[in-house]
GROMACS .gro file of C-alpha atoms in nm:
model
  105
    1UNK     CA    1   6.121   3.151   5.531
    2UNK     CA    2   6.004   2.798   5.598
    3UNK     CA    3   6.089   2.849   5.984
    4UNK     CA    4   5.868   3.157   5.990
    5UNK     CA    5   5.560   2.971   5.813
    6UNK     CA    6   5.490   2.772   6.121
    7UNK     CA    7   5.379   2.399   6.126
    8UNK     CA    8   5.100   2.261   5.921
    9UNK     CA    9   4.880   2.021   6.077
   10UNK     CA   10   4.695   1.841   5.795
   11UNK     CA   11   4.676   1.487   5.648
   12UNK     CA   12   4.983   1.557   5.415
   13UNK     CA   13   5.212   1.678   5.686
   14UNK     CA   14   5.097   1.426   5.941
   15UNK     CA   15   5.150   1.140   5.697
   16UNK     CA   16   4.945   0.892   5.889
   17UNK     CA   17   4.869   0.675   5.582
   18UNK     CA   18   5.245   0.681   5.480
   19UNK     CA   19   5.343   0.565   5.831
   20UNK     CA   20   5.089   0.283   5.822
   21UNK     CA   21   5.203   0.188   5.486
   22UNK     CA   22   5.563   0.135   5.574
   23UNK     CA   23   5.471  -0.019   5.908
   24UNK     CA   24   5.675  -0.111   6.213
   25UNK     CA   25   6.050  -0.168   6.138
   26UNK     CA   26   6.014  -0.036   5.777
   27UNK     CA   27   6.208   0.228   5.609
   28UNK     CA   28   6.081   0.555   5.476
   29UNK     CA   29   6.404   0.636   5.287
   30UNK     CA   30   6.292   0.511   4.941
   31UNK     CA   31   5.953   0.634   4.966
   32UNK     CA   32   5.808   0.926   4.733
   33UNK     CA   33   5.660   1.110   5.030
   34UNK     CA   34   6.013   1.132   5.204
   35UNK     CA   35   6.173   1.253   4.875
   36UNK     CA   36   5.897   1.510   4.854
   37UNK     CA   37   5.930   1.646   5.202
   38UNK     CA   38   6.292   1.546   5.346
   39UNK     CA   39   6.410   1.922   5.271
   40UNK     CA   40   6.125   2.054   5.472
   41UNK     CA   41   6.317   1.966   5.791
   42UNK     CA   42   6.657   1.887   5.677
   43UNK     CA   43   6.895   2.191   5.719
   44UNK     CA   44   7.254   2.048   5.766
   45UNK     CA   45   7.442   2.259   6.013
   46UNK     CA   46   7.769   2.285   5.833
   47UNK     CA   47   7.616   2.385   5.499
   48UNK     CA   48   7.537   2.761   5.466
   49UNK     CA   49   7.175   2.849   5.427
   50UNK     CA   50   7.253   3.202   5.337
   51UNK     CA   51   7.213   3.370   5.002
   52UNK     CA   52   7.567   3.380   4.828
   53UNK     CA   53   7.627   3.767   4.885
   54UNK     CA   54   7.534   3.737   5.246
   55UNK     CA   55   7.771   3.435   5.276
   56UNK     CA   56   8.046   3.637   5.117
   57UNK     CA   57   7.984   3.933   5.328
   58UNK     CA   58   8.018   3.733   5.666
   59UNK     CA   59   8.363   3.587   5.544
   60UNK     CA   60   8.253   3.317   5.313
   61UNK     CA   61   8.402   3.020   5.509
   62UNK     CA   62   8.464   2.714   5.313
   63UNK     CA   63   8.302   2.382   5.414
   64UNK     CA   64   8.632   2.228   5.518
   65UNK     CA   65   8.689   2.525   5.752
   66UNK     CA   66   8.355   2.474   5.911
   67UNK     CA   67   8.398   2.107   5.944
   68UNK     CA   68   8.754   2.170   6.113
   69UNK     CA   69   8.604   2.420   6.348
   70UNK     CA   70   8.310   2.203   6.447
   71UNK     CA   71   8.544   1.908   6.506
   72UNK     CA   72   8.762   2.102   6.724
   73UNK     CA   73   8.458   2.235   6.917
   74UNK     CA   74   8.333   1.878   6.973
   75UNK     CA   75   8.693   1.760   7.082
   76UNK     CA   76   8.712   2.048   7.343
   77UNK     CA   77   8.361   1.994   7.479
   78UNK     CA   78   8.318   1.805   7.797
   79UNK     CA   79   8.192   1.445   7.753
   80UNK     CA   80   7.867   1.375   7.925
   81UNK     CA   81   7.827   1.013   7.965
   82UNK     CA   82   7.618   0.999   8.293
   83UNK     CA   83   7.808   0.700   8.441
   84UNK     CA   84   7.953   0.735   8.795
   85UNK     CA   85   8.298   0.613   8.892
   86UNK     CA   86   8.184   0.266   9.001
   87UNK     CA   87   8.006   0.215   8.669
   88UNK     CA   88   8.307   0.350   8.468
   89UNK     CA   89   8.531   0.103   8.661
   90UNK     CA   90   8.283  -0.188   8.591
   91UNK     CA   91   8.260  -0.090   8.220
   92UNK     CA   92   8.651  -0.076   8.200
   93UNK     CA   93   8.672  -0.414   8.366
   94UNK     CA   94   8.442  -0.553   8.108
   95UNK     CA   95   8.630  -0.421   7.822
   96UNK     CA   96   8.966  -0.553   7.955
   97UNK     CA   97   8.788  -0.893   7.993
   98UNK     CA   98   8.677  -0.883   7.642
   99UNK     CA   99   9.026  -0.781   7.508
  100UNK     CA  100   9.164  -1.073   7.713
  101UNK     CA  101   8.911  -1.300   7.550
  102UNK     CA  102   8.984  -1.173   7.195
  103UNK     CA  103   9.364  -1.200   7.253
  104UNK     CA  104   9.322  -1.581   7.359
  105UNK     CA  105   9.143  -1.661   7.027
   0.00000   0.00000   0.00000
């Protein structure tokens, strides 16, 4: 339902005063505002958001089954790192150098 409601643009949703109160480098995690609103945007991908009956009718997979399936999906996915071969070689050289330095201590 919340996704269909659209996005509110008002002082409460913009939280300008809250952002200013926390300031640069601060954390919002302990703030009352965050506790009031974090569920507005938090929808963990591995937790079912369906009503119980719908969840059961679609197979009712357990959380551990979904975690295992997602883990395998991530393991099979190509790793996109954006480094070319020369950059990868330089990175490997630096890693080996660091390992050598660590072994010497």
